[in-house]
mmCIF file of C-alpha atoms in Angstrom:
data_model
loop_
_atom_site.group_PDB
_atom_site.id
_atom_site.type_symbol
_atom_site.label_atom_id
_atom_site.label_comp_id
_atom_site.label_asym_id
_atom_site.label_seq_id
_atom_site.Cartn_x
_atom_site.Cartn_y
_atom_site.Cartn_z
ATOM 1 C CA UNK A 1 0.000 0.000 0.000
ATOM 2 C CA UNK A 2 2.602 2.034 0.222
ATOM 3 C CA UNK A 3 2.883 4.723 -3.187
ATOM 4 C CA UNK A 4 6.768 3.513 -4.981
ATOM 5 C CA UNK A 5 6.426 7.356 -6.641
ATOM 6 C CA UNK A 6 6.187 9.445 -4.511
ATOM 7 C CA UNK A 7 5.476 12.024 -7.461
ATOM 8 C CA UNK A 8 1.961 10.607 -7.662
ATOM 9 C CA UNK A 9 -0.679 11.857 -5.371
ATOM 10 C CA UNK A 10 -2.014 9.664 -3.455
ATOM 11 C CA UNK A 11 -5.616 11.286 -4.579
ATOM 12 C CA UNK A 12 -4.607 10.060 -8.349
ATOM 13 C CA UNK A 13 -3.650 6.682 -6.961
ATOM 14 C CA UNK A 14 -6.956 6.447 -5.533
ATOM 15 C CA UNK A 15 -9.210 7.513 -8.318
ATOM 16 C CA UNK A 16 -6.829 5.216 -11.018
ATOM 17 C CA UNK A 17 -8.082 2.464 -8.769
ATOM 18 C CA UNK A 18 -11.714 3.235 -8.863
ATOM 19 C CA UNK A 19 -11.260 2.941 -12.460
ATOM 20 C CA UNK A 20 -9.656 -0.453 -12.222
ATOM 21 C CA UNK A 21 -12.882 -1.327 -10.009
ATOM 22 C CA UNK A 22 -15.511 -0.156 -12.391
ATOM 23 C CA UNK A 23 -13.620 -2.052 -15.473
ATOM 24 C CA UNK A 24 -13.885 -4.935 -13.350
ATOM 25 C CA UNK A 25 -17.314 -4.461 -12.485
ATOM 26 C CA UNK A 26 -18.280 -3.838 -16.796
ATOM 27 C CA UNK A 27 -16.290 -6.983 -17.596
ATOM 28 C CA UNK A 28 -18.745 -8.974 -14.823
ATOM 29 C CA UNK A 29 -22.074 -7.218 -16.637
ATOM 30 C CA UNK A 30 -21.111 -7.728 -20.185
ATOM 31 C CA UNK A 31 -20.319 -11.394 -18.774
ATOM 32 C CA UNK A 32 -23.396 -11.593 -17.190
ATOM 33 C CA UNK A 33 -25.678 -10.029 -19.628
ATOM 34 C CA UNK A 34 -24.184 -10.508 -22.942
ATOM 35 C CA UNK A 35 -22.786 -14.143 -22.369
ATOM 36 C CA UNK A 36 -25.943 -15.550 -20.445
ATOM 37 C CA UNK A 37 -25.567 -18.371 -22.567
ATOM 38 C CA UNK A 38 -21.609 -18.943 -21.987
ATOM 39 C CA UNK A 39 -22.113 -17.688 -18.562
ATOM 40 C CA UNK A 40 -21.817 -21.384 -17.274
ATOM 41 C CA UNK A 41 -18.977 -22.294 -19.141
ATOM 42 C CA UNK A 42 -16.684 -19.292 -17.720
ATOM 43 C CA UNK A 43 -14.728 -21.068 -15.187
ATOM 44 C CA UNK A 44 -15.739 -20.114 -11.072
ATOM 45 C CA UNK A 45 -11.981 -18.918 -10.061
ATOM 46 C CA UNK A 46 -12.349 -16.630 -13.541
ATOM 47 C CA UNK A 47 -15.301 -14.754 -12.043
ATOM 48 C CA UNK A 48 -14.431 -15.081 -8.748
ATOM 49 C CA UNK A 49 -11.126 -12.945 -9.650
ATOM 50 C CA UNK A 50 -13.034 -10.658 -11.303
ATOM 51 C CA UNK A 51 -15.230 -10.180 -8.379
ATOM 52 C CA UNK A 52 -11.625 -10.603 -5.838
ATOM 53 C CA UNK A 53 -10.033 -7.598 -8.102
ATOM 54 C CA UNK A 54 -13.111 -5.093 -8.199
ATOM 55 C CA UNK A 55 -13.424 -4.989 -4.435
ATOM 56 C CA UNK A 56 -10.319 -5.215 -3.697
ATOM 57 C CA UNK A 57 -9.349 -2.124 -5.953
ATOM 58 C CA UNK A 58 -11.855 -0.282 -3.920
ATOM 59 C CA UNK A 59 -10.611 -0.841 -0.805
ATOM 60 C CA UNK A 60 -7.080 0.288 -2.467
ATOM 61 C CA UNK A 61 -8.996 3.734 -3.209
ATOM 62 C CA UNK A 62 -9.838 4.283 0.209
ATOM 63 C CA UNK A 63 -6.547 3.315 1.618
ATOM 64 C CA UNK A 64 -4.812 5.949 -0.746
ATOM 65 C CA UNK A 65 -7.398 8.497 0.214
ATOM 66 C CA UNK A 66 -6.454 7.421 3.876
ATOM 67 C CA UNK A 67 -2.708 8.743 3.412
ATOM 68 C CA UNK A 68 -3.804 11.194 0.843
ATOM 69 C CA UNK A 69 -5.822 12.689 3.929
ATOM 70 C CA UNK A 70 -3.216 12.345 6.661
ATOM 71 C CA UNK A 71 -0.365 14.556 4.448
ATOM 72 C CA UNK A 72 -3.441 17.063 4.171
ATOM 73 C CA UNK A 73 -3.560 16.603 7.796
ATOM 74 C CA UNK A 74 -7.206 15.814 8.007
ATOM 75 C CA UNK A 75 -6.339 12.985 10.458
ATOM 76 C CA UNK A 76 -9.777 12.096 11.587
ATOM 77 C CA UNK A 77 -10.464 11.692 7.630
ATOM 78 C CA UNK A 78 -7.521 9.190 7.268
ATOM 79 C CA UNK A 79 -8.721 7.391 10.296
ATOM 80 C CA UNK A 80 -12.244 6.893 8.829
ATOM 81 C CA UNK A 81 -11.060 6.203 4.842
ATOM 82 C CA UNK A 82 -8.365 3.459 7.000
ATOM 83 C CA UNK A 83 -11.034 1.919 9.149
ATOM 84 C CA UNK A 84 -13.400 1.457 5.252
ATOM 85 C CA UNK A 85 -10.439 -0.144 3.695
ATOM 86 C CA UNK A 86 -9.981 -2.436 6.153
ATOM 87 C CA UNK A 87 -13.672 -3.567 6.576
ATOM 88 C CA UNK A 88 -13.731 -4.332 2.499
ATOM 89 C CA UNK A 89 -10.131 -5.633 3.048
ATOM 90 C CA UNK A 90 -11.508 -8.317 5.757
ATOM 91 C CA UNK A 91 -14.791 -8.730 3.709
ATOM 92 C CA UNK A 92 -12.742 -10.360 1.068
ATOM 93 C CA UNK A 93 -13.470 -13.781 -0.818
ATOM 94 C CA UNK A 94 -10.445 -16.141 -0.059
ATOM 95 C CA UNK A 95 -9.082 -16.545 -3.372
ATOM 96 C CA UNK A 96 -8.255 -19.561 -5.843
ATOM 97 C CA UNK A 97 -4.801 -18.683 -6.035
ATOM 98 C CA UNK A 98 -2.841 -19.585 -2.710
ATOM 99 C CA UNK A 99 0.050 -16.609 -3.809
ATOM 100 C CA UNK A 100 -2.779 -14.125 -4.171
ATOM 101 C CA UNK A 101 -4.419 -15.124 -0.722
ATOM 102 C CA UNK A 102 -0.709 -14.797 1.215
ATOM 103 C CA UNK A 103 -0.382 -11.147 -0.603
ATOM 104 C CA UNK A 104 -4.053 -10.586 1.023
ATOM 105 C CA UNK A 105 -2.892 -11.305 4.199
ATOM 106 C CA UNK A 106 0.162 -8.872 4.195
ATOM 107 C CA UNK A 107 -1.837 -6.170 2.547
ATOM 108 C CA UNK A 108 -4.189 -6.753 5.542
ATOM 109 C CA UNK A 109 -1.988 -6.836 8.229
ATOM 110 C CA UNK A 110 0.049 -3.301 6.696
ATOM 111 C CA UNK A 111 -3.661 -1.984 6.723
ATOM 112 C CA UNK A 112 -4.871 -2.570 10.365
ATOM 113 C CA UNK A 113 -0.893 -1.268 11.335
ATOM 114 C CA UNK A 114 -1.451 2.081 9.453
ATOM 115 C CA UNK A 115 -4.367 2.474 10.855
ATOM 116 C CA UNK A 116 -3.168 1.541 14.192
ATOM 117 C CA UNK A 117 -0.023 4.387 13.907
ATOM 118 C CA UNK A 118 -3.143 7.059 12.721
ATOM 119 C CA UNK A 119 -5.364 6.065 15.621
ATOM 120 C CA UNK A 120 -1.891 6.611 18.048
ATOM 121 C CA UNK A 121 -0.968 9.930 16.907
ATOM 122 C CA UNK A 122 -4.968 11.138 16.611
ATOM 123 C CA UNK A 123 -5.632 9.819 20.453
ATOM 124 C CA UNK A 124 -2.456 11.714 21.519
ATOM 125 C CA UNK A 125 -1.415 14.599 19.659
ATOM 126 C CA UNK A 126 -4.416 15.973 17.268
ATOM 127 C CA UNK A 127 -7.210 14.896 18.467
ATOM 128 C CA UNK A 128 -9.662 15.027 15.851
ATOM 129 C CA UNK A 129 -13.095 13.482 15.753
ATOM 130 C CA UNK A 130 -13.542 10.546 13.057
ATOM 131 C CA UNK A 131 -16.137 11.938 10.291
ATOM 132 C CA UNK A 132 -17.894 9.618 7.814
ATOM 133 C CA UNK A 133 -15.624 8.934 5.423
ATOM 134 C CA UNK A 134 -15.416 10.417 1.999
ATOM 135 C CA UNK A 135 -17.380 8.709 -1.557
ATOM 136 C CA UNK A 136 -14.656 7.263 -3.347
ATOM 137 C CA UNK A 137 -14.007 9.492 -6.390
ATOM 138 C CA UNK A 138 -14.804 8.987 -9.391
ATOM 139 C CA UNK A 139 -12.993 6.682 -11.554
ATOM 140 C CA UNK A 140 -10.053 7.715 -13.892
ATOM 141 C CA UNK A 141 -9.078 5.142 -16.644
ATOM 142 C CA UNK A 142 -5.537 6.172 -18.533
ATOM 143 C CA UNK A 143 -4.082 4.375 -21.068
ATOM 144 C CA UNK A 144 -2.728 5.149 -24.311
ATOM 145 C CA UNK A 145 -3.955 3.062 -27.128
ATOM 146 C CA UNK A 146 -0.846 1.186 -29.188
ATOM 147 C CA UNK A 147 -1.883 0.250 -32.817
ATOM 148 C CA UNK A 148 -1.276 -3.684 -33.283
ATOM 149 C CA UNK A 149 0.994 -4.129 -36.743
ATOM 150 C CA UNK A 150 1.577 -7.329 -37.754
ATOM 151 C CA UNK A 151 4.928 -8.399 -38.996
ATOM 152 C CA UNK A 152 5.654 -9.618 -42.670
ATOM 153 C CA UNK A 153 4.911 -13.172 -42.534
ATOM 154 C CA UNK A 154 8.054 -15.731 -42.800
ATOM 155 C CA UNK A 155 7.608 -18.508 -45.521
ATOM 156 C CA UNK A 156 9.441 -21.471 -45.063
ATOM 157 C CA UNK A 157 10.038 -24.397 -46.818
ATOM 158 C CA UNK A 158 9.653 -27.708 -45.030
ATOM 159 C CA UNK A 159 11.386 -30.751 -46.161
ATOM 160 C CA UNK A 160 15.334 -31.948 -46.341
ATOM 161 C CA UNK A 161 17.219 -30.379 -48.348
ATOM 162 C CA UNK A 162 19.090 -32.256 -51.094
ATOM 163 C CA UNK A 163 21.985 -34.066 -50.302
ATOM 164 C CA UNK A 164 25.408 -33.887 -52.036
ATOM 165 C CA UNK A 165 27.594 -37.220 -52.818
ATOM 166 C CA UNK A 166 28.823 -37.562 -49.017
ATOM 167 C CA UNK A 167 25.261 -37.269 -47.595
ATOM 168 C CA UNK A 168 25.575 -33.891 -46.378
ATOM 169 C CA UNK A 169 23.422 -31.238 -46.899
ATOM 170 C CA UNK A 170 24.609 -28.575 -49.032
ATOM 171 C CA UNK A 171 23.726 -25.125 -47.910
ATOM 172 C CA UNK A 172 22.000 -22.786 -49.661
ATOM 173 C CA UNK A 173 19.883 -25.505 -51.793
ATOM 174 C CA UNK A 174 15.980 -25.187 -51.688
ATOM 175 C CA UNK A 175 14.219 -28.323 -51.980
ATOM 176 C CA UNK A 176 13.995 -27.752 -55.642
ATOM 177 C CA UNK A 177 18.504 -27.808 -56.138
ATOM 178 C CA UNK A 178 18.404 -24.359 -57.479
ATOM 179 C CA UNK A 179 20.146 -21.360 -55.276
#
């Protein structure tokens, strides 16, 4: 949970991952509505992911606005955006993937010891009262669209290639002994 950039607002981080959330949430519509007859055949741990990703990307937003709110020094706001991450955070499917469920568990243990450190320094130095927390924003989707190209297609010939009186191929003969 913790930003790699520090050149990118928290605010930003949090309203790129409301995007990811509402992307998630189309893909499970369209899936839903569109595929009704496919539905079934779309594997469980698929959808489940889908599902995983779109609440967990939520509870992502909330944690950014969390820290976005603290360096604004609107502590009781961090406190309150903290406390909603970490109730979406524990309301989490366990996943298919074991790897994903062990990253779960660290992200959820950072979470409750942020929030612990903002509830410390609110109960003892700033003392502000713990509003409602904030809607999340709405969502931002960025990316830049890259044109496919296909590369010239490759012929080859399959086959040996003729061989010359000590059974060896000789190189640079097609199949056809011309050069």
């Amino acid at each position: 949970l913790r930003r790699c950039d520090k050149a990118t607002p928290n605010s930003l981080l949090a309203k790129l991952c409301v995007g990811v959330a509402k992307l998630m949430d189309t893909s499970d519509t369209i899936f839903r509505n569109k595929g009704q007859k496919d539905y079934s055949k779309i594997g469980m741990p698929f959808l489940a992911h889908i599902s995983l990703q779109s609440s967990l990307h939520r509870a992502m937003a909330d944690s950014f606005l969390a820290a976005d709110a603290w360096i604004k020094s609107q502590y009781g706001l961090a406190i309150a955006h903290q406390k909603r991450a970490i109730v979406i955070f524990n309301k989490l499917p366990v996943p298919y993937n074991t790897s994903i469920n062990f990253d779960l568990q660290n992200v959820r243990v950072e979470s409750l010891s942020i929030l612990e450190s903002y509830e410390k320094d609110n109960s003892s130095i700033y003392f502000e009262t713990i509003p409602e927390p904030n809607p999340l924003p709405d969502g931002l989707i960025m990316f830049k669209p890259e044109p496919y190209i296909l590369d010239e297609p490759v012929f080859l010939k399959f086959g040996t290639p003729p061989l010359n009186s000590k059974n060896e191929a000789e190189p640079g003969k097609d199949l056809e002994g011309g050069k």
